[in-house]
Coordinates of C-alpha atoms and ligand atoms in Angstrom, one line a residue:
M1 CA 140.9 132.8 109.1
V2 CA 144.3 133.8 109.3
K3 CA 144.9 133.2 112.5
N4 CA 143.8 129.6 111.3
K5 CA 146.7 128.7 109.1
I6 CA 149.2 129.8 111.1
L7 CA 147.9 127.7 114.1
N8 CA 147.9 124.9 111.0
K9 CA 151.5 125.9 109.7
L10 CA 153.1 125.4 113.6
R11 CA 151.0 122.3 114.2
D12 CA 152.7 120.4 110.9
R13 CA 156.1 121.4 112.1
K14 CA 157.5 120.0 114.2
S15 CA 160.2 122.5 114.2
Y16 CA 160.8 126.7 114.4
F17 CA 158.7 127.8 112.1
S18 CA 160.8 131.3 110.9
G19 CA 158.0 134.2 111.3
Q20 CA 160.0 135.3 107.7
D21 CA 158.8 132.0 106.3
L22 CA 155.5 132.6 108.1
S23 CA 155.0 135.7 106.5
K24 CA 156.1 134.8 102.7
E25 CA 154.1 131.6 103.2
L26 CA 150.8 133.9 104.1
G27 CA 151.1 136.9 102.1
I28 CA 151.0 139.1 105.5
S29 CA 153.5 141.4 107.6
R30 CA 155.7 139.9 110.1
T31 CA 153.8 141.9 112.0
A32 CA 150.3 140.6 111.2
I33 CA 151.9 137.2 112.4
W34 CA 153.0 138.5 115.3
K35 CA 149.8 140.2 116.3
H36 CA 148.5 136.2 115.4
I37 CA 150.1 134.5 117.7
C38 CA 149.6 136.7 120.2
S39 CA 145.7 135.8 120.0
L40 CA 146.2 132.0 119.3
R41 CA 148.5 132.3 122.9
K42 CA 145.7 134.5 124.4
D43 CA 143.4 131.4 123.7
G44 CA 145.4 129.1 125.6
Y45 CA 148.0 127.4 123.0
V46 CA 151.7 128.1 123.8
I47 CA 154.1 129.1 121.0
D48 CA 157.8 129.5 122.0
A49 CA 158.7 132.9 119.8
S50 CA 162.6 132.5 119.8
P51 CA 164.3 136.1 117.4
R52 CA 166.7 133.8 115.4
K53 CA 164.1 130.7 114.7
G54 CA 161.0 131.9 114.8
Y55 CA 157.7 130.0 116.4
L56 CA 157.1 126.6 118.2
L57 CA 153.7 125.5 118.9
K58 CA 154.6 123.4 122.3
K59 CA 150.9 123.0 123.6
I60 CA 147.7 123.1 122.2
P61 CA 145.2 123.3 125.4
D62 CA 142.2 120.8 126.5
L63 CA 139.2 123.8 125.3
L64 CA 137.1 123.0 122.9
L65 CA 138.0 125.2 121.1
P66 CA 135.7 125.8 117.5
Q67 CA 139.1 125.5 115.7
E68 CA 140.0 121.8 117.4
L69 CA 136.5 120.8 117.2
E70 CA 135.8 121.3 113.5
R71 CA 139.6 119.8 112.6
A72 CA 138.7 117.3 114.3
L73 CA 135.5 115.4 113.3
K74 CA 134.5 114.7 110.5
N75 CA 130.6 115.0 110.9
K76 CA 128.1 116.3 107.4
K77 CA 125.8 118.3 110.3
I78 CA 126.6 118.6 114.1
G79 CA 129.8 120.5 114.3
K80 CA 129.9 121.8 111.1
R81 CA 129.6 125.1 113.5
V82 CA 130.9 125.8 116.7
I83 CA 130.9 128.7 118.5
H84 CA 132.7 129.0 122.1
F85 CA 132.6 130.7 125.1
Q86 CA 134.8 131.4 127.9
T87 CA 132.4 131.6 130.3
V88 CA 128.4 132.0 130.1
E89 CA 125.3 132.1 132.0
S90 CA 124.0 129.8 129.8
T91 CA 124.6 127.6 126.2
I92 CA 121.1 127.5 125.8
D93 CA 120.6 131.1 126.3
I94 CA 122.9 131.5 123.5
A95 CA 121.3 128.8 121.4
K96 CA 117.9 130.4 121.6
G97 CA 119.2 133.8 120.7
L98 CA 121.0 132.7 118.0
D99 CA 118.9 132.9 114.4
K100 CA 118.2 129.5 113.7
R101 CA 117.7 130.4 109.3
S102 CA 121.6 131.2 109.0
D103 CA 122.7 128.8 112.8
G104 CA 120.6 126.0 111.2
D105 CA 121.0 122.7 111.2
G106 CA 124.3 121.3 113.8
T107 CA 125.4 124.3 115.1
V108 CA 126.8 123.4 118.6
V109 CA 127.4 126.2 121.1
V110 CA 130.3 125.1 123.9
A111 CA 131.7 127.1 127.1
E112 CA 134.1 125.7 129.9
K113 CA 132.5 127.3 132.1
Q114 CA 128.2 128.3 132.5
T115 CA 127.6 130.7 135.7
A116 CA 123.6 130.1 135.3
G117 CA 123.1 126.4 134.4
K118 CA 120.0 124.7 133.6
G119 CA 118.9 121.4 134.7
R120 CA 115.7 120.0 134.4
F121 CA 112.7 121.4 136.1
G122 CA 113.5 124.7 136.4
R123 CA 117.1 123.3 138.2
S124 CA 120.2 125.0 137.6
W125 CA 122.9 122.9 136.9
V126 CA 126.4 123.7 138.7
S127 CA 129.0 124.0 135.7
P128 CA 132.6 124.9 136.6
K129 CA 135.6 124.6 134.4
G130 CA 136.9 120.8 133.4
G131 CA 133.2 119.6 132.1
I132 CA 131.9 119.0 128.9
W133 CA 128.8 122.1 128.7
L134 CA 127.3 122.2 125.0
S135 CA 124.0 123.2 123.2
T136 CA 123.2 121.9 119.5
I137 CA 120.9 123.3 117.5
L138 CA 118.7 120.6 115.2
H139 CA 116.0 120.8 112.2
P140 CA 114.7 117.9 112.9
V141 CA 111.5 117.4 110.1
L142 CA 109.5 115.0 112.9
D143 CA 106.2 114.9 114.6
P144 CA 106.3 116.4 117.6
L145 CA 105.5 113.8 120.0
E146 CA 108.9 112.4 118.1
A147 CA 110.8 115.0 120.5
P148 CA 111.5 112.6 123.0
K149 CA 113.4 109.9 121.0
L150 CA 116.6 112.9 121.5
N151 CA 116.2 112.1 124.7
I152 CA 117.2 108.5 124.0
V153 CA 119.8 109.9 121.0
G154 CA 121.7 112.0 123.5
S155 CA 122.1 109.8 126.6
M156 CA 123.2 106.5 124.4
S157 CA 125.3 109.2 122.8
I158 CA 126.9 109.8 126.2
V159 CA 127.0 106.0 127.0
H160 CA 128.8 105.1 124.3
V161 CA 131.7 107.6 124.3
I162 CA 131.9 107.1 128.6
R163 CA 132.0 103.2 127.8
D164 CA 135.0 103.5 125.4
L165 CA 137.0 104.9 128.0
G166 CA 136.2 101.8 130.1
L167 CA 133.3 102.4 132.4
E168 CA 129.8 100.9 132.8
P169 CA 127.5 103.7 132.3
K170 CA 123.7 102.9 132.9
V171 CA 120.8 104.8 132.2
K172 CA 118.2 106.3 133.6
W173 CA 114.6 107.4 132.3
P174 CA 114.3 110.1 130.6
N175 CA 117.8 111.2 130.3
D176 CA 120.3 110.4 133.0
V177 CA 123.4 108.4 132.5
I178 CA 124.8 106.6 136.2
V179 CA 128.2 105.3 137.0
N180 CA 128.0 103.1 139.5
G181 CA 124.7 104.5 141.1
K182 CA 125.8 108.5 140.5
K183 CA 124.7 110.5 137.7
I184 CA 127.8 111.6 135.7
A185 CA 126.0 113.1 132.4
G186 CA 122.5 114.8 132.0
V187 CA 120.5 115.4 128.3
L188 CA 118.0 118.7 128.1
I189 CA 115.8 119.2 125.3
H190 CA 114.1 122.5 124.4
M191 CA 112.0 122.5 121.0
N192 CA 110.0 125.0 119.6
A193 CA 107.2 123.4 117.2
E194 CA 104.1 124.1 116.1
L195 CA 101.6 121.4 116.5
D196 CA 102.3 119.0 113.6
K197 CA 106.0 120.5 113.5
I198 CA 109.0 121.0 115.3
N199 CA 110.7 124.6 114.4
Y200 CA 113.9 123.8 115.6
L201 CA 115.5 121.8 118.9
I202 CA 118.2 122.6 121.3
L203 CA 120.1 119.5 122.4
S204 CA 121.7 120.2 125.2
M205 CA 123.9 117.5 127.3
G206 CA 126.1 118.0 130.0
I207 CA 128.9 116.1 131.4
N208 CA 130.5 115.2 134.7
A209 CA 134.1 115.1 133.3
N210 CA 137.6 116.4 134.8
N211 CA 135.2 119.2 136.5
N212 CA 135.5 119.1 141.1
L213 CA 132.2 117.9 142.8
K214 CA 133.6 120.5 145.4
S215 CA 131.7 123.2 143.5
L216 CA 128.3 121.4 144.6
P217 CA 126.3 121.5 147.2
E218 CA 126.7 118.7 149.7
K219 CA 123.5 117.0 149.5
V220 CA 123.3 116.7 144.9
A221 CA 127.7 115.8 145.0
K222 CA 126.8 112.8 147.0
N223 CA 124.2 111.8 143.8
V224 CA 127.1 112.8 141.4
T225 CA 130.4 111.7 140.3
T226 CA 133.2 112.3 137.0
I227 CA 134.4 110.5 134.6
R228 CA 137.8 112.1 136.6
K229 CA 136.7 110.0 139.7
E230 CA 136.1 107.4 138.4
L231 CA 138.7 106.9 136.2
G232 CA 141.1 107.9 138.6
K233 CA 142.5 110.6 136.2
K234 CA 141.8 113.4 133.6
I235 CA 140.7 112.9 130.3
R236 CA 141.3 114.9 127.2
R237 CA 138.0 116.9 127.3
I238 CA 138.4 117.7 123.4
D239 CA 139.2 114.0 122.7
F240 CA 136.0 113.2 124.3
A241 CA 134.0 116.0 122.5
V242 CA 134.8 115.2 119.4
D243 CA 133.8 111.4 119.7
L244 CA 130.7 112.8 121.2
L245 CA 129.6 114.7 119.0
T246 CA 130.5 112.0 115.8
E247 CA 128.1 109.4 117.6
L248 CA 125.4 112.2 118.6
E249 CA 125.3 112.7 114.7
K250 CA 125.4 108.8 113.8
N251 CA 122.9 108.2 116.7
Y252 CA 120.2 110.8 115.2
S253 CA 120.7 110.0 112.0
K254 CA 118.8 106.4 113.3
I255 CA 115.8 108.5 114.2
F256 CA 115.6 109.1 109.9
D257 CA 117.2 106.0 108.8
N258 CA 114.7 103.3 110.6
H259 CA 117.5 102.5 112.8
F260 CA 115.8 104.4 116.4
D261 CA 114.6 101.1 117.8
S262 CA 118.1 99.0 118.1
L263 CA 119.3 102.0 119.9
L264 CA 116.1 102.1 121.7
N265 CA 116.4 98.2 122.3
E266 CA 119.8 98.9 123.7
W267 CA 119.2 101.6 126.0
K268 CA 116.5 100.0 127.8
K269 CA 118.7 96.9 128.2
L270 CA 121.0 99.6 130.4
C271 CA 117.7 101.2 131.7
I272 CA 118.0 101.1 135.6
T273 CA 114.3 102.6 135.9
I274 CA 112.4 99.6 134.1
N275 CA 110.6 96.9 135.8
K276 CA 111.0 99.8 139.2
E277 CA 108.3 101.0 141.4
V278 CA 109.0 104.9 140.7
A279 CA 107.4 108.3 141.9
V280 CA 107.1 110.0 137.9
E281 CA 107.1 113.6 139.3
S282 CA 105.9 115.3 135.9
V283 CA 104.2 118.4 134.7
N284 CA 100.7 117.2 135.4
G285 CA 101.9 116.4 139.4
R286 CA 103.2 113.3 141.1
L287 CA 102.5 109.5 140.2
K288 CA 103.6 106.4 141.4
G289 CA 103.3 102.7 139.9
I290 CA 105.5 100.4 138.3
A291 CA 107.4 101.4 135.5
K292 CA 106.5 98.9 132.7
D293 CA 108.9 100.1 129.5
V294 CA 109.1 102.7 127.5
D295 CA 107.6 103.1 124.4
Q296 CA 108.5 103.7 120.6
Y297 CA 108.6 107.6 121.1
G298 CA 110.7 107.4 124.7
R299 CA 107.8 107.4 126.7
L300 CA 107.5 105.7 129.9
I301 CA 104.5 103.3 130.2
L302 CA 103.8 103.5 134.0
Y303 CA 101.1 101.4 135.5
T304 CA 99.3 102.8 138.5
K305 CA 97.3 101.3 140.9
D306 CA 94.5 104.1 140.4
E307 CA 95.1 105.0 137.1
G308 CA 96.0 102.3 135.4
K309 CA 98.1 102.6 132.3
K310 CA 100.1 105.9 131.8
L311 CA 102.6 107.6 129.1
I312 CA 104.7 110.1 130.6
S313 CA 107.0 112.5 127.8
S314 CA 108.5 114.2 130.3
G315 CA 109.1 114.0 134.8
E316 CA 111.4 112.7 137.1
A317 CA 111.7 109.4 138.1
T318 CA 112.3 108.0 142.1
I319 CA 113.2 104.4 142.0
L320 CA 111.2 104.0 144.9
K321 CA 112.1 100.1 145.5
Ligands
BTN401 C1 119.8 116.9 133.7 O1 119.4 117.9 134.2 O2 119.9 116.3 133.4 C2 119.7 118.2 132.3 C3 121.3 119.0 132.6 C4 121.7 119.7 131.3 C5 122.7 120.3 131.5 C6 123.5 121.2 129.9 S1 124.9 121.7 130.0 C7 124.7 122.6 128.6 C8 123.5 123.4 128.6 N1 123.2 124.5 129.2 C9 122.7 124.7 130.3 O3 122.8 125.6 130.7 N2 122.2 123.3 130.7 C10 122.3 122.4 129.6

């Protein structure tokens, strides 16, 4: 793409790049160069244009733009293709609507803002500007029974990047990331499967990064936090997203390299749900019991008074004691 070529030329040059040199090096007219400069400015890049000196890239926006993510990522699969939106209803709907043959394994859909973000259990997920809202399409060759493993992969990827920022994240079954007792991020899995085969899976992550909590209803806001709030400063979201997708690829591959157990053990050590009395809301209704452990598929092992041992693949756990 010519636009990216211009961007990279400006990026590599610390001084002004003359329009004439750019036009010569890229074999396009100066008017065409100007058009691409305008388009880059529209994307948020701050580019100074001086009639005598040429163009100077002054600022790269902290937006999750495909050219920035794809450039920084060294992954083989995840993020090789990034589809970016300023505003979208939900990245999940976009991911679901893509042709899974061409937009296959590892395509990431990202939005600066969602107007109808989805949380678990049909809840809405408030997604203003400043957060990190993304969905990744995956084609794992796995038994559908193993899909909950992706919750562990997703939440641990977030945990590792948040920890590198100096915070102390914990996890709550099945997929919440918690800092100082409050939810900082969530993971959501959508699966399209047959009895014995996953056709595709959409792994979505919502991270409260630099966003303001004011847009949340008061009842929700008191249980939620952001990276910005915990650190007392904003982060560079693009760096976070690059680290996150790098971690995601690394942890995802653990499922297939027989290293998933070590990830699961790490997750268990951080889990605030295990060994607690909990109430679990799931498709099968509400169950109360002791959350004893999580099995090798990421299912919660719950011991109930009336029905004994129960294995729960997905649900919402409230810690009672
Ligand atoms: C949860 O309820 O904990 C899961 C929240 C998942 C939110 C993310 S943000 C990106 C993607 N698009 C959505 O509409 N939801 C997920």
